[in-house]
PDB file of C-alpha atoms in Angstrom:
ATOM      1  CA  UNK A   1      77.776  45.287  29.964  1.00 71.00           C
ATOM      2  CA  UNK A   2      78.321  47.525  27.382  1.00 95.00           C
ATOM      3  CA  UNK A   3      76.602  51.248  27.092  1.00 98.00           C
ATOM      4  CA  UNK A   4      77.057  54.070  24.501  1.00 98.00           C
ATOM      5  CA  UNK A   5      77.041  57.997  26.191  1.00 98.00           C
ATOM      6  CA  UNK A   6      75.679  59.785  23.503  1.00 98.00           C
ATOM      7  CA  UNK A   7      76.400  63.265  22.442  1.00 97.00           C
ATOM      8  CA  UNK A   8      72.792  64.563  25.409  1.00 97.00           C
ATOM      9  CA  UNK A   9      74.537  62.872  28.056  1.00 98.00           C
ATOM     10  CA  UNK A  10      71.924  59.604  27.459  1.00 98.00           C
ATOM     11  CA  UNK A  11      73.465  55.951  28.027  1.00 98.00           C
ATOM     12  CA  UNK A  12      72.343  53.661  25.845  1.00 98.00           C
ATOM     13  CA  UNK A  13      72.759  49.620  27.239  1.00 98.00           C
ATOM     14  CA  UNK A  14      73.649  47.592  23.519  1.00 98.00           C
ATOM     15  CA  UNK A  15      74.683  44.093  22.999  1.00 98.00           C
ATOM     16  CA  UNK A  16      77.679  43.025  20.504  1.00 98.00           C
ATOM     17  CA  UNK A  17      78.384  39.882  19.459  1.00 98.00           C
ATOM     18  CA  UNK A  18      80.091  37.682  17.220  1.00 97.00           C
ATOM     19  CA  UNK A  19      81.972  38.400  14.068  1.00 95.00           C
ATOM     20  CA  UNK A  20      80.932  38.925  10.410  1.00 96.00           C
ATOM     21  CA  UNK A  21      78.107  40.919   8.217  1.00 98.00           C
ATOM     22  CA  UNK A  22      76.188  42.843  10.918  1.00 98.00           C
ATOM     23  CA  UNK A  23      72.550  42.703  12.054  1.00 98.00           C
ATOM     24  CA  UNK A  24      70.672  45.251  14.779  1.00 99.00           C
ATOM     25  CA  UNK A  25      67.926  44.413  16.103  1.00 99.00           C
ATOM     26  CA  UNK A  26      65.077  47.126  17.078  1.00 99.00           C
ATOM     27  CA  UNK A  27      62.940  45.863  19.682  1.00 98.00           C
ATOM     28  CA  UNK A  28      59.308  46.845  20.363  1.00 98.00           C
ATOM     29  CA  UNK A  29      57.191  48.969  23.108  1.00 98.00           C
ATOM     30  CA  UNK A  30      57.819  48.453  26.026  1.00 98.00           C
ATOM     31  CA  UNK A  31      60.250  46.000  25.767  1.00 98.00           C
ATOM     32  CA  UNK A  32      64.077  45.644  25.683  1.00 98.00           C
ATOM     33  CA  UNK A  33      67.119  44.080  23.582  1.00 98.00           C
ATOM     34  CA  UNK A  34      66.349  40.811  25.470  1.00 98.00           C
ATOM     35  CA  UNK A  35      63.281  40.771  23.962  1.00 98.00           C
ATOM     36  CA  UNK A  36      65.824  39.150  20.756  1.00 98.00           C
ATOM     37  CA  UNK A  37      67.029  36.456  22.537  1.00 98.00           C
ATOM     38  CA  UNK A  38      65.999  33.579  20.352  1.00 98.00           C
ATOM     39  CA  UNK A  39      66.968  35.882  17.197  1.00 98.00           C
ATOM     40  CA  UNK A  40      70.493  36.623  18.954  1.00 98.00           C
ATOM     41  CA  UNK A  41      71.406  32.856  19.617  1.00 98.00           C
ATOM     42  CA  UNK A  42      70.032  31.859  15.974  1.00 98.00           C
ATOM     43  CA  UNK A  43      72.238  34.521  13.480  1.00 98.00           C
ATOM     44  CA  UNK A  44      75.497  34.452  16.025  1.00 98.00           C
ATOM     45  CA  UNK A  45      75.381  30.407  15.666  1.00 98.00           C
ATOM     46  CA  UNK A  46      75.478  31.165  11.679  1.00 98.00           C
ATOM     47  CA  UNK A  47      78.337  33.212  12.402  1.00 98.00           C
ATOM     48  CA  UNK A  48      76.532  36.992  11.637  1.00 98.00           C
ATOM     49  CA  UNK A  49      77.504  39.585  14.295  1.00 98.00           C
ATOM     50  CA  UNK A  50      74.529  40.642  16.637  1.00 98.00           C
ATOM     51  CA  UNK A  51      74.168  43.788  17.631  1.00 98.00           C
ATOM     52  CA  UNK A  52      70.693  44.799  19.812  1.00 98.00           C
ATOM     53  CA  UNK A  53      70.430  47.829  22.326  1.00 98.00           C
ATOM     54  CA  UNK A  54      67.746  49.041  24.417  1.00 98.00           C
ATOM     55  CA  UNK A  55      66.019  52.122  23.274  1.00 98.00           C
ATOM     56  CA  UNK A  56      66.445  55.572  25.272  1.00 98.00           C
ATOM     57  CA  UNK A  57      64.019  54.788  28.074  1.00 98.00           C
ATOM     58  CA  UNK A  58      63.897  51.499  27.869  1.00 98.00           C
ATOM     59  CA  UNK A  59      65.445  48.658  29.667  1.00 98.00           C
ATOM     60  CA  UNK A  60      69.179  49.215  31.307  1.00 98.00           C
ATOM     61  CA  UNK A  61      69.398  52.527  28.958  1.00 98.00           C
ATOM     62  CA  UNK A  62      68.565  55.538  30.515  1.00 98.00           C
ATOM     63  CA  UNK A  63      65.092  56.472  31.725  1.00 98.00           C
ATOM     64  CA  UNK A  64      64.850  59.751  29.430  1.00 96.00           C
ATOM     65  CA  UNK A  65      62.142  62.344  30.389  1.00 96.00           C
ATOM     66  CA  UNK A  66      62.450  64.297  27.005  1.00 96.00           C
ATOM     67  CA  UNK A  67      63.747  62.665  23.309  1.00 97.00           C
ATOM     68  CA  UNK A  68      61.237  59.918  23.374  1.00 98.00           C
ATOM     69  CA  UNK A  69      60.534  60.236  19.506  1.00 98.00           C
ATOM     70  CA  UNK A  70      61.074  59.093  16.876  1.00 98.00           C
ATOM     71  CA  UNK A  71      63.489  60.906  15.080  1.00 98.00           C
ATOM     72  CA  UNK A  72      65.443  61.061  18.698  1.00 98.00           C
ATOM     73  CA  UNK A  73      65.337  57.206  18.613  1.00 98.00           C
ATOM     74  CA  UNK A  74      66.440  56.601  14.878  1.00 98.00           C
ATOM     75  CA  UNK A  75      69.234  59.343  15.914  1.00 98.00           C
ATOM     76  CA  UNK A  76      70.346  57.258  19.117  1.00 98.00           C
ATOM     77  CA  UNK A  77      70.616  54.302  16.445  1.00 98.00           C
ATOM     78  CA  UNK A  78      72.858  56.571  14.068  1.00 98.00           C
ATOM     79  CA  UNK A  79      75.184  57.286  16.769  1.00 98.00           C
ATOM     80  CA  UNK A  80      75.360  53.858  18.540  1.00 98.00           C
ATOM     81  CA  UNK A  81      75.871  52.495  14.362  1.00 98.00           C
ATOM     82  CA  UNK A  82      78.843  55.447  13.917  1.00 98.00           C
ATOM     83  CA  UNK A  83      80.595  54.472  16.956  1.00 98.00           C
ATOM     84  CA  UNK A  84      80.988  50.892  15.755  1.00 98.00           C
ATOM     85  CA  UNK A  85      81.025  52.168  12.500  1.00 98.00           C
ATOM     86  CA  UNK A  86      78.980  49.612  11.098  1.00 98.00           C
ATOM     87  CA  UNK A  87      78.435  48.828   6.805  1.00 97.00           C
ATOM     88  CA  UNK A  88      76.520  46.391   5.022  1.00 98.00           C
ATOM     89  CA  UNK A  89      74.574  45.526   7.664  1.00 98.00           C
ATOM     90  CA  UNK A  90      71.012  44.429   8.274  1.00 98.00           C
ATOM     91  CA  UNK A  91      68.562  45.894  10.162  1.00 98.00           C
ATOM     92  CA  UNK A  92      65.346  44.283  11.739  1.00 99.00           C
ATOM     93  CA  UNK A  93      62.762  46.141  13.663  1.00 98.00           C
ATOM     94  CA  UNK A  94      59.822  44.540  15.194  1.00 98.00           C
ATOM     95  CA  UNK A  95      56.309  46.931  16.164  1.00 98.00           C
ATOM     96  CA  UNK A  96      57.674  50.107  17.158  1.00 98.00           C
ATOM     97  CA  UNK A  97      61.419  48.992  16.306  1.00 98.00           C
ATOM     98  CA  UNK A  98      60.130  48.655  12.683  1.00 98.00           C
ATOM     99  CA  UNK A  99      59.480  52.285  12.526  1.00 98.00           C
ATOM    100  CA  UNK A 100      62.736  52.571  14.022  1.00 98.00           C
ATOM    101  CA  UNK A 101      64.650  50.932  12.269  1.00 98.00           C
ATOM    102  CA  UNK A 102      62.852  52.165   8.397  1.00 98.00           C
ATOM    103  CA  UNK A 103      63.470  55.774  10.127  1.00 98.00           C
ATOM    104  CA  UNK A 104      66.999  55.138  10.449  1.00 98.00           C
ATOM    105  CA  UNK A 105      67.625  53.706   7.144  1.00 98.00           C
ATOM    106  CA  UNK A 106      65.937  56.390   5.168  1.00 98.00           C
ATOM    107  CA  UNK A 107      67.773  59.207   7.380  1.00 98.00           C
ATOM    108  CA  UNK A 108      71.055  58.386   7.710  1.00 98.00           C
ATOM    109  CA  UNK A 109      71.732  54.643   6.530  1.00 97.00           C
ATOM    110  CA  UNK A 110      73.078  55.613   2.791  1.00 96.00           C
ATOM    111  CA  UNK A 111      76.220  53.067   2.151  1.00 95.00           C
ATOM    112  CA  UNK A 112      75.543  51.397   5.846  1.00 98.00           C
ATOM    113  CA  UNK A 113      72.465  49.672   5.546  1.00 98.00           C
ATOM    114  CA  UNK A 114      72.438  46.827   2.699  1.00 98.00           C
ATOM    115  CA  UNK A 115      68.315  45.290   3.994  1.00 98.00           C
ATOM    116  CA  UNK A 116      65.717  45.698   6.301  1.00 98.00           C
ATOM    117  CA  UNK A 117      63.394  43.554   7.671  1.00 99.00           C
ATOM    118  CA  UNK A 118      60.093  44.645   9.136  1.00 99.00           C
ATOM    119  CA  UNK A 119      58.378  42.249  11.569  1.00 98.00           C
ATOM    120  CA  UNK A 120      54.591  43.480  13.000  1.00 98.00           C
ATOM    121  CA  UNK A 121      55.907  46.839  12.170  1.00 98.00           C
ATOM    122  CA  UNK A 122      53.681  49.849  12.807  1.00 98.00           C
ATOM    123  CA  UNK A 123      54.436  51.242   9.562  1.00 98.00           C
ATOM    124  CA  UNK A 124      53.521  53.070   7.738  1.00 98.00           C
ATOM    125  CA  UNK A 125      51.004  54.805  10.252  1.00 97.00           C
ATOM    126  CA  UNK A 126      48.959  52.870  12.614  1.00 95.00           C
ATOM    127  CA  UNK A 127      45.805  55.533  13.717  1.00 96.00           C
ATOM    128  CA  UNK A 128      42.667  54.618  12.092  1.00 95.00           C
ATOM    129  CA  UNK A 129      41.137  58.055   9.778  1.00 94.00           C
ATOM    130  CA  UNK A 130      39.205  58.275   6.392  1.00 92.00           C
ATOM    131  CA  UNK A 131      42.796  57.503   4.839  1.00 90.00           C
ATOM    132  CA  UNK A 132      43.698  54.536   6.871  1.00 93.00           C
ATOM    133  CA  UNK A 133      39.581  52.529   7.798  1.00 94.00           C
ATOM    134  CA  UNK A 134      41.765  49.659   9.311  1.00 93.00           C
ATOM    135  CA  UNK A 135      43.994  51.013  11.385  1.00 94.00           C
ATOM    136  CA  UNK A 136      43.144  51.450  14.969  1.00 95.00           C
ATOM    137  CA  UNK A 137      40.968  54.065  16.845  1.00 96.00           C
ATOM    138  CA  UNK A 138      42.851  56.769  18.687  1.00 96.00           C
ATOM    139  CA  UNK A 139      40.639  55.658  21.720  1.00 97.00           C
ATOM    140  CA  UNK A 140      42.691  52.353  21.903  1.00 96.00           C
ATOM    141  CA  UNK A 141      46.083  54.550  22.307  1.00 96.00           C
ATOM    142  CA  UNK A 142      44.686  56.272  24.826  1.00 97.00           C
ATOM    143  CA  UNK A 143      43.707  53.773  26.673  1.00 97.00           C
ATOM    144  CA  UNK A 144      47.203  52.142  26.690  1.00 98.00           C
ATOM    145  CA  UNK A 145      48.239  55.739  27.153  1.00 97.00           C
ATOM    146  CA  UNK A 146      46.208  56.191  30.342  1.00 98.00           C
ATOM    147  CA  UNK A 147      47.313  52.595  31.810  1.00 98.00           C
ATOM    148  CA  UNK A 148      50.711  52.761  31.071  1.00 98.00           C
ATOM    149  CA  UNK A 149      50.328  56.134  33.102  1.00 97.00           C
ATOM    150  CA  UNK A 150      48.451  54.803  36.034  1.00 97.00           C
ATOM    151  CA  UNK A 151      48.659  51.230  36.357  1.00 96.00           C
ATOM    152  CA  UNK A 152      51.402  50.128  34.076  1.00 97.00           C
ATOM    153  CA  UNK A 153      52.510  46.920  36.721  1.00 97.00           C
ATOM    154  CA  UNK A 154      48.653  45.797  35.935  1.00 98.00           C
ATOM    155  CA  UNK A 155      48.307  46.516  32.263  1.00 98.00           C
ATOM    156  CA  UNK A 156      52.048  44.790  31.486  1.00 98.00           C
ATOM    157  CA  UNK A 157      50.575  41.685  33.125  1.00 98.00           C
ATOM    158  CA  UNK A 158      47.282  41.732  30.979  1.00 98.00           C
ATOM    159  CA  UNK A 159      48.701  42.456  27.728  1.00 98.00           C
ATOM    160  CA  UNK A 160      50.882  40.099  26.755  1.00 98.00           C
ATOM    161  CA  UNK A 161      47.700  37.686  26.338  1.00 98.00           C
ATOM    162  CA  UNK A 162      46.694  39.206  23.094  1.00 98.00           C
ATOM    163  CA  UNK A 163      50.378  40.100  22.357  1.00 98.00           C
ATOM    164  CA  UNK A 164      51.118  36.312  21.792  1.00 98.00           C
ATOM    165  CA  UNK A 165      47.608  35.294  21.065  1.00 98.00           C
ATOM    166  CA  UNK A 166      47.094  33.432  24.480  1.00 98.00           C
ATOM    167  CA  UNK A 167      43.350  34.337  24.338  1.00 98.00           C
ATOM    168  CA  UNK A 168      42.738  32.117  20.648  1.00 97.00           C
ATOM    169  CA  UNK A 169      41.031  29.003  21.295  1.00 96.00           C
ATOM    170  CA  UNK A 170      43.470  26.307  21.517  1.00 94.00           C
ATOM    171  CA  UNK A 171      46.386  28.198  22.588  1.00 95.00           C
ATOM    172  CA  UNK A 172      48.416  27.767  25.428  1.00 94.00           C
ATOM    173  CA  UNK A 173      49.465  30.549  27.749  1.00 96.00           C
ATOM    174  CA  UNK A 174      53.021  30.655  28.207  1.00 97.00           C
ATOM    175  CA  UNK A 175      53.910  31.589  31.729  1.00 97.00           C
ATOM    176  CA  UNK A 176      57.368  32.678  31.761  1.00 98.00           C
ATOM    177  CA  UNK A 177      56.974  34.543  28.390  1.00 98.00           C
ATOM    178  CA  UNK A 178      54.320  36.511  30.040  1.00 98.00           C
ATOM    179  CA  UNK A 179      56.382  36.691  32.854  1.00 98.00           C
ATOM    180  CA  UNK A 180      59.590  38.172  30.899  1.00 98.00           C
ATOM    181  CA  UNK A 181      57.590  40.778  29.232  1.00 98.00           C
ATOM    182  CA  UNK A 182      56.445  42.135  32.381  1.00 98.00           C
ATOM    183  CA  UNK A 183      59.685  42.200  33.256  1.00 98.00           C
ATOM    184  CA  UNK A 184      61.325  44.170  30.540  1.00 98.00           C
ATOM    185  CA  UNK A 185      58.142  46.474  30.534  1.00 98.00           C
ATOM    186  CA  UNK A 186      59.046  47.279  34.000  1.00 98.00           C
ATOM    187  CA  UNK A 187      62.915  48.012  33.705  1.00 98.00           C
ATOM    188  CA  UNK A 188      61.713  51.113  31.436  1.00 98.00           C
ATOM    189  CA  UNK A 189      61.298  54.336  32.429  1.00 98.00           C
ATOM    190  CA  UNK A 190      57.114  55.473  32.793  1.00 98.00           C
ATOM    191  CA  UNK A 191      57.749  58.781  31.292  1.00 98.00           C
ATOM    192  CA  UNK A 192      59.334  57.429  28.313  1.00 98.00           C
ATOM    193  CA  UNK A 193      57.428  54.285  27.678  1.00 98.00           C
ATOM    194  CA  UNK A 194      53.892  57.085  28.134  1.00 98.00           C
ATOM    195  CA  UNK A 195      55.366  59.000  25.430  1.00 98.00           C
ATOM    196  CA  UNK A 196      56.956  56.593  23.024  1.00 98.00           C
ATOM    197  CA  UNK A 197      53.079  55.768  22.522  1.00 98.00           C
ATOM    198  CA  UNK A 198      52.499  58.816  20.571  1.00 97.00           C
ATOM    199  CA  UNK A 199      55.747  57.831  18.838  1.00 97.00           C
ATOM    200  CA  UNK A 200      54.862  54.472  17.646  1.00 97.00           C
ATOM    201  CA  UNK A 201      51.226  54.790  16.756  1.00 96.00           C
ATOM    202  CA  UNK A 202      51.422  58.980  15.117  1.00 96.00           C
ATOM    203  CA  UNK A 203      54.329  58.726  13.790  1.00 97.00           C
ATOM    204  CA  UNK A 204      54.132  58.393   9.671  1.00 97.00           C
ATOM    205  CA  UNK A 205      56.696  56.748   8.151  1.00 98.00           C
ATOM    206  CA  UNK A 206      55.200  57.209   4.587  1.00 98.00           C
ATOM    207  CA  UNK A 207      58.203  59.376   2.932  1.00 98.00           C
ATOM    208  CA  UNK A 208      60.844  56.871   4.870  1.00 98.00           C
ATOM    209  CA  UNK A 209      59.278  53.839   3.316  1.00 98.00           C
ATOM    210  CA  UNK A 210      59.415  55.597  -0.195  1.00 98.00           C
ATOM    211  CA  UNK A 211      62.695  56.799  -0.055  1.00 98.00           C
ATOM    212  CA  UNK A 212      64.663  53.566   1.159  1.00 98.00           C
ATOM    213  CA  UNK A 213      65.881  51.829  -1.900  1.00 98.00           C
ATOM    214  CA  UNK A 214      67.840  48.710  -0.429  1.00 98.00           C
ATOM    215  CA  UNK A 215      65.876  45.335  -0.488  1.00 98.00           C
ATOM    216  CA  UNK A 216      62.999  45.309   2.518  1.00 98.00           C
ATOM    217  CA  UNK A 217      61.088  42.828   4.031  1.00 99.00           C
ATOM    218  CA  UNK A 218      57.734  42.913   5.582  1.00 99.00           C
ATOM    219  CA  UNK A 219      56.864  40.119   7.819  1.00 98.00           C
ATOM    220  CA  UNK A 220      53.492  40.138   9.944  1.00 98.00           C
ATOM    221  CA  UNK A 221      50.706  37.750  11.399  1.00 98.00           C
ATOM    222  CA  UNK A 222      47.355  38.395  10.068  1.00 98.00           C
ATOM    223  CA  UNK A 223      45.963  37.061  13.905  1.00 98.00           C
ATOM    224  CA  UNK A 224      47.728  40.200  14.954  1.00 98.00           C
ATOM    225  CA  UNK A 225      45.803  41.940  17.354  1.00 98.00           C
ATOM    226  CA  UNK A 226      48.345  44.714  18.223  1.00 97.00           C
ATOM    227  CA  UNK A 227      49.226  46.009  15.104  1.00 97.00           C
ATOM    228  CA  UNK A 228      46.659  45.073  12.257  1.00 96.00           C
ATOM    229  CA  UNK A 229      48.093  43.945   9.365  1.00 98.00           C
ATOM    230  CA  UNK A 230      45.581  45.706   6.829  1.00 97.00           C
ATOM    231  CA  UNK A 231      46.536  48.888   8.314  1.00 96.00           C
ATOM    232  CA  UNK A 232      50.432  48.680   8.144  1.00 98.00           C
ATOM    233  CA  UNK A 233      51.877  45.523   6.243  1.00 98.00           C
ATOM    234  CA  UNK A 234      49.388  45.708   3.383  1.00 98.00           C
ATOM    235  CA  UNK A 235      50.116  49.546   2.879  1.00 97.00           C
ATOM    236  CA  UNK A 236      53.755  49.292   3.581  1.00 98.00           C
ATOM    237  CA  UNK A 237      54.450  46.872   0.803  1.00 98.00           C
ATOM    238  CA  UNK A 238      52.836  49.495  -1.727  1.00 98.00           C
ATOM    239  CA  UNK A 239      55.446  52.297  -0.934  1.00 98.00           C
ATOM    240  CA  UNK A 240      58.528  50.121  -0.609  1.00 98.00           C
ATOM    241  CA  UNK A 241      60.602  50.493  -3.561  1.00 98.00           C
ATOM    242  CA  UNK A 242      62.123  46.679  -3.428  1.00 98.00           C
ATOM    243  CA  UNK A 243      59.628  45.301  -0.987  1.00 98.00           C
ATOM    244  CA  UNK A 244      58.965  41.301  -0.240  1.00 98.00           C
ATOM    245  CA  UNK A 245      56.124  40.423   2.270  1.00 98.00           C
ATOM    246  CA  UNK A 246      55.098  37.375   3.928  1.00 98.00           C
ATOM    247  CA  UNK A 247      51.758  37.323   5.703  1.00 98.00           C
ATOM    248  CA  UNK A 248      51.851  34.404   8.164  1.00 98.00           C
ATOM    249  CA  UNK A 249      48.002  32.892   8.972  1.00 98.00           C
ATOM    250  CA  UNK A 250      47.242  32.572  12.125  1.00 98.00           C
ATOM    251  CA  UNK A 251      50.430  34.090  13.794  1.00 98.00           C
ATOM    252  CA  UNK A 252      50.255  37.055  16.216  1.00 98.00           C
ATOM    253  CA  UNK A 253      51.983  40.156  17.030  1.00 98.00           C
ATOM    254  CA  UNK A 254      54.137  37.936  19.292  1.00 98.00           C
ATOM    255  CA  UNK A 255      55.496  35.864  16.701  1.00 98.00           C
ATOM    256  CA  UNK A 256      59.302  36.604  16.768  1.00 97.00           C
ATOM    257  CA  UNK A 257      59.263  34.883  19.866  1.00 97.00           C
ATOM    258  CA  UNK A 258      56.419  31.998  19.869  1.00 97.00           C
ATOM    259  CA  UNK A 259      57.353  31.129  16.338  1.00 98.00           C
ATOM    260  CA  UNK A 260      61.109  31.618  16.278  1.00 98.00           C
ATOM    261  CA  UNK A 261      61.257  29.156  14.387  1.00 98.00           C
ATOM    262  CA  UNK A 262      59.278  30.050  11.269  1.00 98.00           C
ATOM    263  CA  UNK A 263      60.652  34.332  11.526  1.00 98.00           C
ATOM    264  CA  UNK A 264      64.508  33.304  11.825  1.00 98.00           C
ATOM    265  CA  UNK A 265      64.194  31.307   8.313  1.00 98.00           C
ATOM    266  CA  UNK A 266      62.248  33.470   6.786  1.00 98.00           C
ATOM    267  CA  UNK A 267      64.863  36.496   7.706  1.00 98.00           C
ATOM    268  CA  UNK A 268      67.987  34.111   6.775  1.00 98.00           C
ATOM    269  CA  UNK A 269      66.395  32.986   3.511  1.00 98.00           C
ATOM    270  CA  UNK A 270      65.958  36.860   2.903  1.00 98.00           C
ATOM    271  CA  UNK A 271      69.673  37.679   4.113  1.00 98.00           C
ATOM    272  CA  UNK A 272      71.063  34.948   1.728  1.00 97.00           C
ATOM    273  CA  UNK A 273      68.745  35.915  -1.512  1.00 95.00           C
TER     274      UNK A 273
END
């Protein structure tokens, strides 16, 4: 087990493996490093060096009462990046890690970061206004606001259905993925995982997307019912300055994991182009 103190006395849990160019991996809310399993196992067979950690709050790391934002988050990343003073590497954020990991590359990843991939990424803001008609209502947040809150061990059971798309006719629910969600949900800290909702879904990453100017990919489901892809993907793409997307029919918020396949080629193609 490996964890990082940083400079506000917060431990931060990480995973390093393997040898060669670099790639961190941002998970999503609620969720936890191990949430990259089938991502970890695919780029250290190729012979890329992993690296995935579990965001303050989250996980093993340390369940933080204050920092849970997202400039504190993309700062964790900075220091956990200096301290194995990683270059050229590749970053890949999924849902909230996405704005994460596009934070971190605009801030502080000059001559470090050499591409970014963006998987069901909440950027580049997620609320639904007069700017943004398909984004979603600020009653949905607080709804996952106020059962994260009060009855998180319920809610973390119920929404992984939508999460993977277990409610589409035809699919087939998944047991032990629903399982392991619930179970990385609950290793993280209440407080932080209430406010990292704020984080994820008011958060705009607008200027970040702009100002990044290394190759980015945007990869998303358009059956994603967590974070529509209208909203984020198809808005994203217009501010990156070297910007790819793929829009995947059918696939879900979820998709890193159900279709491992399918997002691990389409990030290696991506690496190697």
């Amino acid at each position: 087990m490996k964890t990082l103190t940083l400079k506000d006395g917060t431990e931060i849990f990480y995973k390093d493996f393997g040898s060669g160019q670099p790639i961190f991996f941002h998970h999503g809310w609620p969720l936890s490093s191990d949430d990259w399993d089938a991502q970890i196992m695919y780029f250290l067979e190729r012979g890329y060096r992993v690296i995935a950690h579990d965001r303050r709050g989250h996980g093993r790391s340390t369940q933080t009462a204050v920092g849970n934002d997202m400039d504190t988050f993309a700062s964790d990343v900075n220091e956990l990046v200096e301290h194995l003073d990683l270059k050229n590497t590749i970053h890949v954020g999924h849902s909230t890690g996405g704005g994460e990991a596009i934070r971190y590359a605009a801030k502080y990843g000059k001559g470090r970061v050499s591409k970014v991939v963006l998987i069901g990424a909440v950027t580049p803001y997620m609320i639904k206004n007069e700017n943004n008609p398909k984004g979603v209502p600020i009653e949905v947040l607080d709804d996952i606001r106020n059962n994260t809150k009060n009855n998180r061990y319920q809610f973390f059971k119920e929404l992984p259905i939508p999460f993977y798309g277990f409610n589409r006719d035809g699919a087939k629910l998944i047991e032990g993925l629903r399982d392991n969600w619930w179970r990385q949900g609950m290793m993280g800290g209440v407080k932080a995982q209430y406010d990292s909702v704020k984080a994820f879904s008011e958060t705009d990453f607008t200027e970040d997307l702009k100002t990044v100017d290394v190759p980015v990919l945007v990869l998303h489901g358009d059956d994603d019912q967590i974070v529509p892809y209208e909203a984020t993907a198809l808005r994203s793409i217009e501010l990156l300055q070297k910007g790819k997307i793929i829009i995947y029919p059918g696939l879900s918020h979820g998709m890193l994991t159900v279709n491992a396949d399918i997002i691990n080629k389409s990030i290696l193609d991506f690496i190697k182009s």
